[in-house]
Tab-separated table of C-alpha atoms in Angstrom:
chain	number	residue	atom	x	y	z
A	182	MET	CA	23.836	10.667	-122.392
A	183	THR	CA	26.264	13.279	-121.025
A	184	PHE	CA	28.300	12.376	-118.092
A	185	ASN	CA	30.480	15.165	-116.887
A	186	HIS	CA	33.537	12.683	-115.578
A	187	THR	CA	35.679	15.347	-114.309
A	188	ALA	CA	32.692	17.196	-112.346
A	189	TYR	CA	32.061	13.725	-110.616
A	190	LYS	CA	35.712	13.071	-109.902
A	191	ALA	CA	36.059	16.559	-108.344
A	192	PHE	CA	32.919	16.325	-106.326
A	193	ILE	CA	33.507	12.888	-104.958
A	194	GLU	CA	37.289	13.576	-104.127
A	195	LYS	CA	36.571	17.102	-102.606
A	196	GLU	CA	33.399	16.632	-100.862
A	197	LEU	CA	33.010	12.792	-99.639
A	198	MET	CA	34.784	10.978	-97.214
A	199	ILE	CA	35.148	7.264	-97.066
A	200	ILE	CA	36.348	4.697	-94.429
A	201	ASP	CA	39.673	3.123	-95.512
A	202	LYS	CA	40.752	-0.187	-95.145
A	203	LYS	CA	42.652	0.549	-91.507
A	204	THR	CA	39.092	2.239	-90.830
A	205	ASP	CA	40.309	5.528	-91.011
A	206	VAL	CA	37.983	8.280	-92.275
A	207	VAL	CA	39.574	9.735	-95.385
A	208	PRO	CA	38.835	11.906	-98.128
A	209	PHE	CA	37.364	9.869	-101.172
A	210	VAL	CA	40.518	9.956	-103.187
A	211	LEU	CA	40.018	7.528	-106.196
A	212	LYS	CA	42.185	4.436	-106.664
A	213	THR	CA	44.039	3.866	-110.219
A	214	ALA	CA	41.002	1.573	-111.235
A	215	GLN	CA	38.530	3.791	-109.678
A	216	SER	CA	39.708	6.511	-111.626
A	217	ASP	CA	40.048	4.728	-114.838
A	218	PHE	CA	36.273	3.403	-115.067
A	219	LEU	CA	35.104	6.957	-114.036
A	220	SER	CA	36.743	8.438	-117.047
A	221	ASN	CA	35.039	5.458	-119.130
A	222	ILE	CA	31.819	5.644	-117.756
A	223	THR	CA	29.037	5.637	-120.886
A	224	GLY	CA	25.559	5.242	-118.594
A	225	ARG	CA	25.063	1.761	-119.529
A	226	ASP	CA	28.023	-0.177	-117.914
A	227	CYS	CA	28.771	-3.755	-117.065
A	228	ILE	CA	32.026	-4.433	-115.042
A	229	LEU	CA	33.608	-7.740	-114.648
A	230	LYS	CA	36.014	-7.055	-111.842
A	231	ALA	CA	38.534	-8.517	-109.044
A	232	ARG	CA	37.190	-8.463	-105.391
A	233	GLN	CA	37.812	-5.243	-103.009
A	234	LEU	CA	38.742	-2.761	-106.107
A	235	GLY	CA	36.152	-0.090	-104.550
A	236	PHE	CA	33.903	-0.178	-107.498
A	237	SER	CA	30.630	-0.411	-105.392
A	238	SER	CA	32.356	2.740	-103.318
A	239	LEU	CA	32.566	4.432	-106.355
A	240	ILE	CA	29.377	3.776	-108.186
A	241	LEU	CA	27.483	4.469	-104.788
A	242	ALA	CA	29.526	7.907	-104.493
A	243	ILE	CA	28.308	8.538	-108.178
A	244	LEU	CA	24.469	8.063	-107.084
A	245	THR	CA	24.979	10.033	-104.009
A	246	SER	CA	26.306	13.130	-105.785
A	247	ARG	CA	23.012	12.834	-108.079
A	248	PHE	CA	21.053	12.308	-104.944
A	249	LEU	CA	22.706	15.504	-103.360
A	250	LEU	CA	22.676	18.012	-106.666
A	251	LYS	CA	20.142	16.695	-109.043
A	252	ASP	CA	16.352	17.162	-108.793
A	253	ASN	CA	14.030	14.308	-108.874
A	254	GLN	CA	16.094	11.620	-109.168
A	255	ARG	CA	14.848	7.928	-108.251
A	256	LEU	CA	18.228	6.028	-107.369
A	257	VAL	CA	18.157	2.435	-106.671
A	258	VAL	CA	20.809	-0.099	-105.572
A	259	VAL	CA	20.110	-3.730	-105.564
A	260	SER	CA	22.638	-6.378	-104.387
A	261	HIS	CA	22.491	-10.069	-103.958
A	262	GLU	CA	21.276	-10.151	-100.405
A	263	ALA	CA	19.115	-8.190	-97.926
A	264	ASP	CA	21.815	-7.835	-95.454
A	265	ALA	CA	24.559	-6.551	-98.096
A	266	THR	CA	22.145	-4.157	-99.771
A	267	GLN	CA	21.759	-2.786	-96.430
A	268	ARG	CA	25.239	-2.104	-95.868
A	269	LEU	CA	25.324	-0.123	-99.443
A	270	MET	CA	22.838	1.799	-98.055
A	271	ASP	CA	24.706	2.549	-95.105
A	272	ARG	CA	27.737	3.364	-96.997
A	273	VAL	CA	25.455	5.994	-98.891
A	274	LYS	CA	24.272	7.261	-95.554
A	275	PHE	CA	27.912	7.769	-94.569
A	276	TYR	CA	28.708	9.619	-97.905
A	277	ILE	CA	25.725	11.987	-96.927
A	278	LYS	CA	26.803	12.718	-93.513
A	279	SER	CA	30.572	13.381	-94.759
A	280	PHE	CA	29.111	15.875	-97.107
A	281	GLU	CA	27.085	17.611	-94.420
A	282	ASP	CA	30.104	17.355	-92.191
A	283	LYS	CA	32.303	19.336	-94.481
A	284	ASN	CA	29.777	21.648	-95.377
A	285	LYS	CA	28.549	22.375	-92.030
A	286	THR	CA	25.135	21.600	-92.882
A	287	LYS	CA	22.007	19.210	-92.660
A	288	ILE	CA	20.590	17.673	-95.550
A	289	ALA	CA	16.787	17.843	-94.927
A	290	LEU	CA	15.501	14.389	-95.535
A	291	LYS	CA	11.708	13.865	-96.058
A	292	TYR	CA	11.954	10.159	-95.164
A	293	ASN	CA	15.195	8.370	-93.578
A	294	SER	CA	14.409	4.763	-93.012
A	295	ARG	CA	16.421	1.703	-93.322
A	296	SER	CA	15.286	1.124	-97.141
A	297	GLU	CA	14.608	4.699	-98.519
A	298	ILE	CA	15.761	8.135	-98.184
A	299	VAL	CA	14.070	11.102	-99.720
A	300	ASN	CA	15.921	14.677	-100.050
A	301	GLN	CA	13.346	17.199	-99.166
A	302	LEU	CA	14.946	19.839	-101.183
A	303	ASN	CA	15.400	18.385	-104.665
A	304	ASN	CA	12.486	15.430	-104.037
A	305	SER	CA	15.351	13.108	-105.216
A	306	THR	CA	14.955	9.106	-103.645
A	307	PHE	CA	17.422	6.624	-102.785
A	308	TYR	CA	16.327	3.411	-102.089
A	309	ILE	CA	17.098	-0.417	-101.869
A	310	GLY	CA	15.660	-3.408	-104.031
A	311	THR	CA	15.922	-6.811	-103.267
A	312	ALA	CA	17.382	-9.442	-105.835
A	313	GLU	CA	14.903	-11.722	-104.505
A	314	SER	CA	11.967	-9.971	-105.633
A	315	LYS	CA	10.922	-11.110	-109.060
A	316	SER	CA	9.043	-7.958	-110.096
A	317	PHE	CA	11.358	-5.260	-108.466
A	318	GLY	CA	11.439	-2.373	-110.728
A	319	ARG	CA	8.444	-2.666	-112.655
A	320	GLY	CA	6.113	0.311	-112.582
A	321	ASP	CA	9.075	2.484	-111.083
A	322	THR	CA	10.951	4.954	-113.234
A	323	ILE	CA	14.658	4.901	-112.396
A	324	THR	CA	17.357	7.651	-113.010
A	325	GLY	CA	20.140	5.611	-111.470
A	326	LEU	CA	20.721	1.965	-110.863
A	327	HIS	CA	23.359	0.033	-109.233
A	328	LEU	CA	23.410	-3.642	-109.648
A	329	SER	CA	26.063	-5.085	-107.181
A	330	GLU	CA	27.121	-8.536	-107.538
A	331	PHE	CA	24.813	-9.400	-110.111
A	332	ALA	CA	26.574	-12.841	-111.079
A	333	PHE	CA	25.283	-13.820	-107.724
A	334	TYR	CA	21.363	-13.063	-108.247
A	335	SER	CA	19.263	-16.111	-108.050
A	336	ASN	CA	16.555	-14.536	-110.799
A	337	PRO	CA	19.108	-12.063	-112.828
A	338	GLU	CA	17.121	-12.005	-115.802
A	339	ALA	CA	13.955	-11.116	-114.563
A	340	ILE	CA	15.456	-8.418	-112.391
A	341	LEU	CA	17.145	-7.424	-115.440
A	342	SER	CA	14.331	-6.943	-117.730
A	343	GLY	CA	11.956	-5.346	-114.897
A	344	VAL	CA	14.434	-2.428	-114.066
A	345	LEU	CA	15.839	-1.724	-117.693
A	346	GLN	CA	12.432	-0.877	-118.679
A	347	ALA	CA	12.121	1.528	-115.559
A	348	LEU	CA	15.570	3.354	-116.526
A	349	THR	CA	15.136	6.735	-117.990
A	350	PRO	CA	17.045	7.263	-121.404
A	351	ASP	CA	19.404	9.443	-119.564
A	352	GLY	CA	19.385	7.295	-116.569
A	353	LEU	CA	22.721	5.760	-115.155
A	354	CYS	CA	22.929	1.821	-115.076
A	355	PHE	CA	25.663	-0.104	-113.398
A	356	ILE	CA	26.074	-3.745	-113.483
A	357	GLU	CA	29.092	-4.758	-111.634
A	358	SER	CA	30.259	-8.180	-110.362
A	359	THR	CA	33.116	-10.685	-109.623
A	360	ALA	CA	32.767	-13.656	-111.545
A	361	ASN	CA	30.690	-16.510	-110.671
A	362	GLY	CA	31.099	-19.377	-113.035
A	363	PHE	CA	29.093	-19.985	-116.173
A	364	ASN	CA	26.082	-18.088	-115.900
A	365	PHE	CA	23.750	-15.220	-117.020
A	366	PHE	CA	26.152	-12.759	-116.162
A	367	LYS	CA	28.928	-14.416	-117.898
A	368	ASP	CA	26.583	-14.619	-121.168
A	369	PHE	CA	25.284	-10.965	-120.529
A	370	TYR	CA	29.081	-9.919	-120.521
A	371	ASP	CA	30.202	-11.686	-123.507
A	372	ARG	CA	26.880	-10.509	-125.377
A	373	SER	CA	27.818	-6.945	-124.227
A	374	VAL	CA	31.553	-7.558	-125.647
A	375	ALA	CA	29.691	-8.619	-128.881
A	376	ASN	CA	27.676	-5.289	-128.955
A	377	GLU	CA	24.330	-6.771	-128.380
A	378	THR	CA	23.088	-5.628	-125.240
A	379	GLY	CA	24.437	-1.831	-125.225
A	380	PHE	CA	26.123	-2.043	-122.431
A	381	LYS	CA	29.985	-1.053	-122.664
A	382	THR	CA	32.169	-3.908	-120.782
A	383	HIS	CA	34.866	-3.021	-118.323
A	384	PHE	CA	37.252	-5.372	-117.254
A	385	TYR	CA	39.133	-5.160	-114.197
A	386	SER	CA	41.858	-7.502	-112.871
A	387	PRO	CA	43.630	-8.045	-109.671
A	388	SER	CA	46.508	-6.389	-111.221
A	389	TRP	CA	45.278	-3.032	-111.092
A	390	GLU	CA	45.225	-2.794	-107.212
A	391	TYR	CA	47.733	-5.805	-106.053
A	392	ASP	CA	51.034	-6.709	-107.239
A	393	THR	CA	52.429	-10.055	-108.240
A	394	ASP	CA	54.042	-10.891	-105.063
A	395	PHE	CA	50.718	-10.222	-103.133
A	396	TYR	CA	48.827	-12.818	-105.653
A	397	TYR	CA	51.487	-15.362	-105.202
A	398	ARG	CA	51.384	-14.823	-101.422
A	399	SER	CA	47.731	-14.889	-101.333
A	400	ARG	CA	47.729	-18.333	-103.489
A	401	LYS	CA	50.149	-19.744	-101.023
A	402	ASN	CA	48.061	-19.017	-97.813
B	74	MET	CA	-15.056	17.888	-94.967
B	75	LYS	CA	-12.215	20.765	-94.618
B	76	LYS	CA	-14.038	24.002	-95.067
B	77	ILE	CA	-12.669	26.561	-97.602
B	78	ILE	CA	-11.702	29.828	-96.313
B	79	LYS	CA	-12.064	32.642	-99.319
B	80	VAL	CA	-10.217	35.439	-98.544
B	81	LYS	CA	-11.042	38.926	-100.317
B	82	GLU	CA	-8.673	40.830	-102.075
B	83	LYS	CA	-9.800	43.828	-100.140
B	84	GLU	CA	-8.725	42.077	-96.851
B	85	ILE	CA	-4.920	41.607	-98.142
B	86	ASN	CA	-4.709	44.964	-99.499
B	87	SER	CA	-5.661	46.630	-96.109
B	88	LEU	CA	-2.821	44.373	-94.303
B	89	ASP	CA	0.009	46.518	-95.757
B	90	LYS	CA	0.272	48.880	-98.695
B	91	ASP	CA	3.665	47.992	-99.609
B	92	LEU	CA	3.310	44.422	-100.473
B	93	THR	CA	4.096	43.371	-103.944
B	94	PHE	CA	1.600	41.676	-106.004
B	95	LYS	CA	3.175	38.202	-105.884
B	96	GLN	CA	3.301	38.839	-102.130
B	97	LYS	CA	-0.404	39.497	-101.947
B	98	ALA	CA	-1.190	36.535	-104.083
B	99	PHE	CA	1.045	34.099	-101.667
B	100	LEU	CA	-0.680	35.708	-98.753
B	101	LYS	CA	-4.136	35.145	-100.083
B	102	ARG	CA	-3.313	31.353	-100.885
B	103	TYR	CA	-1.552	31.137	-97.803
B	104	PHE	CA	-4.449	31.930	-95.683
B	105	GLU	CA	-7.041	29.929	-97.810
B	106	THR	CA	-4.759	26.753	-97.585
B	107	GLY	CA	-2.703	27.031	-94.577
B	108	ASN	CA	0.122	25.730	-96.712
B	109	GLY	CA	2.825	28.121	-97.366
B	110	THR	CA	4.799	25.592	-100.074
B	111	LYS	CA	1.375	24.684	-101.842
B	112	ALA	CA	0.938	28.594	-102.160
B	113	ALA	CA	4.505	29.086	-103.346
B	114	MET	CA	4.063	26.445	-105.924
B	115	GLU	CA	1.042	28.383	-107.097
B	116	VAL	CA	2.141	31.675	-106.999
B	117	TYR	CA	5.860	31.632	-107.677
B	118	GLU	CA	5.405	29.056	-110.682
B	119	THR	CA	7.662	26.221	-109.669
B	120	ASP	CA	7.305	22.394	-109.625
B	121	ASN	CA	9.682	22.001	-107.096
B	122	PRO	CA	8.683	21.516	-103.657
B	123	GLY	CA	11.921	22.041	-102.306
B	124	SER	CA	12.133	25.291	-103.962
B	125	ALA	CA	8.479	26.458	-103.033
B	126	SER	CA	9.422	25.561	-99.386
B	127	VAL	CA	12.351	27.593	-99.227
B	128	ILE	CA	10.087	30.632	-100.934
B	129	ALA	CA	7.673	30.021	-98.668
B	130	SER	CA	9.976	30.100	-95.677
B	131	GLU	CA	11.569	33.114	-96.626
B	132	ASN	CA	7.957	34.959	-97.531
B	133	LEU	CA	6.827	33.971	-94.258
B	134	ALA	CA	9.837	35.225	-92.353
B	135	LYS	CA	9.343	38.625	-94.165
B	136	LEU	CA	5.456	38.833	-94.022
B	137	LYS	CA	5.386	38.244	-90.382
B	138	SER	CA	3.804	41.697	-89.594
B	139	PRO	CA	0.874	41.419	-92.180
B	140	ILE	CA	0.091	37.896	-91.196
B	141	LYS	CA	0.006	38.830	-87.643
B	142	THR	CA	-2.463	41.663	-88.739
B	143	TYR	CA	-4.625	39.406	-90.433
B	144	MET	CA	-4.798	36.963	-87.621
B	145	GLU	CA	-5.728	39.797	-85.075
B	146	THR	CA	-8.530	40.769	-87.411
B	147	LYS	CA	-9.905	37.381	-87.160
B	148	GLY	CA	-9.535	37.576	-83.663
B	149	PHE	CA	-6.608	35.497	-83.030
B	150	SER	CA	-4.457	38.068	-81.077
B	151	LEU	CA	-1.085	36.821	-78.825
B	152	GLN	CA	-3.426	37.937	-75.809
B	153	ILE	CA	-6.542	36.365	-76.691
B	154	MET	CA	-4.349	32.775	-77.408
B	155	LEU	CA	-2.452	33.184	-74.111
B	156	GLY	CA	-5.647	34.146	-72.354
B	157	VAL	CA	-7.232	30.689	-73.535
B	158	LEU	CA	-4.074	28.782	-72.769
B	159	ALA	CA	-4.159	30.035	-69.332
B	160	ASP	CA	-7.909	29.003	-68.700
B	161	GLY	CA	-6.972	25.665	-70.044
B	162	LEU	CA	-4.227	25.264	-67.847
B	163	LYS	CA	-6.504	25.795	-64.936
B	164	ALA	CA	-8.998	23.250	-66.260
B	165	ASN	CA	-11.044	21.559	-63.490
B	166	ARG	CA	-13.735	18.378	-63.387
B	167	VAL	CA	-16.202	17.618	-61.070
B	168	ILE	CA	-16.158	14.012	-59.652
B	169	SER	CA	-18.485	12.323	-57.082
B	170	ALA	CA	-17.181	12.358	-53.692
B	171	VAL	CA	-19.548	9.428	-52.608
B	172	ASN	CA	-21.314	7.110	-54.536
B	173	THR	CA	-24.643	8.772	-55.465
B	174	ASP	CA	-26.912	8.908	-58.658
B	175	LYS	CA	-27.305	12.837	-58.320
B	176	GLN	CA	-26.183	14.683	-61.392
B	177	ALA	CA	-23.288	16.975	-60.538
B	178	ASN	CA	-23.625	20.580	-60.392
B	179	GLY	CA	-22.287	23.260	-58.117
B	180	SER	CA	-24.654	23.402	-55.464
B	181	SER	CA	-24.317	19.924	-54.763
B	182	SER	CA	-21.948	19.040	-51.939
B	183	ASP	CA	-21.726	15.299	-52.958
B	184	PHE	CA	-19.164	16.474	-55.740
B	185	ILE	CA	-16.052	18.176	-55.549
B	186	GLU	CA	-13.904	19.745	-58.206
B	187	VAL	CA	-10.294	18.648	-59.042
B	188	PRO	CA	-7.957	19.398	-61.302
B	189	ASP	CA	-8.486	17.680	-64.711
B	190	HIS	CA	-4.928	16.715	-65.539
B	191	ALA	CA	-5.666	15.534	-68.648
B	192	VAL	CA	-7.148	18.452	-69.914
B	193	ARG	CA	-4.362	20.459	-68.724
B	194	HIS	CA	-1.707	18.359	-70.098
B	195	LYS	CA	-3.449	18.918	-73.295
B	196	TYR	CA	-3.213	22.836	-72.892
B	197	LEU	CA	0.137	22.277	-71.626
B	198	GLU	CA	1.254	20.301	-74.713
B	199	THR	CA	-0.382	22.691	-76.960
B	200	ALA	CA	1.592	25.770	-75.432
B	201	SER	CA	4.930	24.150	-75.347
B	202	LYS	CA	4.441	22.730	-78.878
B	203	TRP	CA	3.434	26.267	-80.009
B	204	LEU	CA	6.320	27.725	-78.273
B	205	GLU	CA	8.656	25.058	-79.613
B	206	VAL	CA	7.445	25.307	-83.345
B	207	GLN	CA	8.046	29.168	-83.101
B	208	GLY	CA	11.580	27.989	-82.061
B	209	THR	CA	12.330	25.353	-84.488
B	210	GLU	CA	10.619	27.189	-87.402
B	211	GLY	CA	13.076	29.944	-87.237
B	212	THR	CA	15.886	27.581	-87.103
B	213	GLY	CA	14.296	25.562	-89.791
B	214	GLN	CA	13.819	28.291	-92.144
B	215	GLN	CA	17.595	29.474	-91.876
B	216	ASN	CA	18.382	25.899	-92.458
B	217	ALA	CA	16.250	25.485	-95.506
B	218	ILE	CA	17.770	28.540	-96.682
B	219	GLN	CA	21.602	27.390	-95.826
B	220	ILE	CA	21.147	23.971	-97.563
B	221	ASN	CA	19.543	25.590	-100.513
B	222	ASN	CA	22.387	28.076	-100.913
B	223	ILE	CA	25.232	25.517	-100.136
B	224	VAL	CA	23.700	23.299	-102.779
B	225	ASN	CA	23.006	25.567	-105.328
B	226	THR	CA	26.744	26.743	-104.931
B	227	LYS	CA	27.870	23.039	-105.491
B	228	LYS	CA	25.269	22.784	-108.226
B	229	GLN	CA	27.419	25.390	-110.204
B	230	GLU	CA	30.654	24.407	-108.924
B	231	TYR	CA	30.587	20.796	-110.454
B	232	ASP	CA	27.820	20.816	-112.717
B	233	ILE	CA	27.022	17.300	-112.228
């Protein structure tokens, strides 16, 4: 799979805005962990990460770039609960709006609902799936997939087998989660480390973003 | 069932002698289907509805004059349409002034003519929709072309 890492980095940093932790709207300048991950993307990526490192934001930005610039994309985001997925979709809409504001234009959307948006210009679709649905992804064709907080899914095995069959050979698949004990995700991650799944593993500890003092302060609190 | 209108080559040729081969083919399919995107997809060999809709918008903007001429040859001149709208906006209906079993007609004094607001409203809606469509279509076309240009520039710039 060809993935132009520098092109995505340039597009995201120049064209998209993000709401930072102070609730200000700022240009989406990648943080160290985000930048490192972006330059190591293979298209089949499994990420075990600490909280609040910005992986969901980055992955959604990558998928949004494809939604805006590539034809006939079917992009899907799934999270462990419906509300969380909805919030991820809202973030995608925010990226699109920031692109529109930056370029003083309006992307024509054929559909714009709470769960699905369709780009009229290039026929690309972005929709949300629910981790509760056992048959999710079956019968679909997916070119970009984000499984967020995968370790918290109630039926991760069924979801994964469904969506992996729907994924096109050139499609992007990102499985990311914080750890949640010994479960299917842990097993999947271990098998990926052993090269048994075709996924590349990425591990991002809190030290990418937080210093040791912060860590000890948080533990004390 | 929807009636399929067949447009003759001769009719298209008579609209404007400077039309290119593709423009003629586009107009023919547009008059037959009433759908610019569909016509552009068939004539300009594209499978992408987005591109086809932009091509259609550009063509329809360029080919306003032959389209108008064609509509006039079919009896849809602007004057005729305005006339029909004006008539519709004066629509009346006959109602019974008293409770009778008689049939309503102009000679009967038991019936009176009152404005038919429901019908007038429909004509008014059509008129305003028509004017609005004319207005927004122009903006829509320009917007579609502008977005297409921006996105194409970004595609080249970033190669995603």
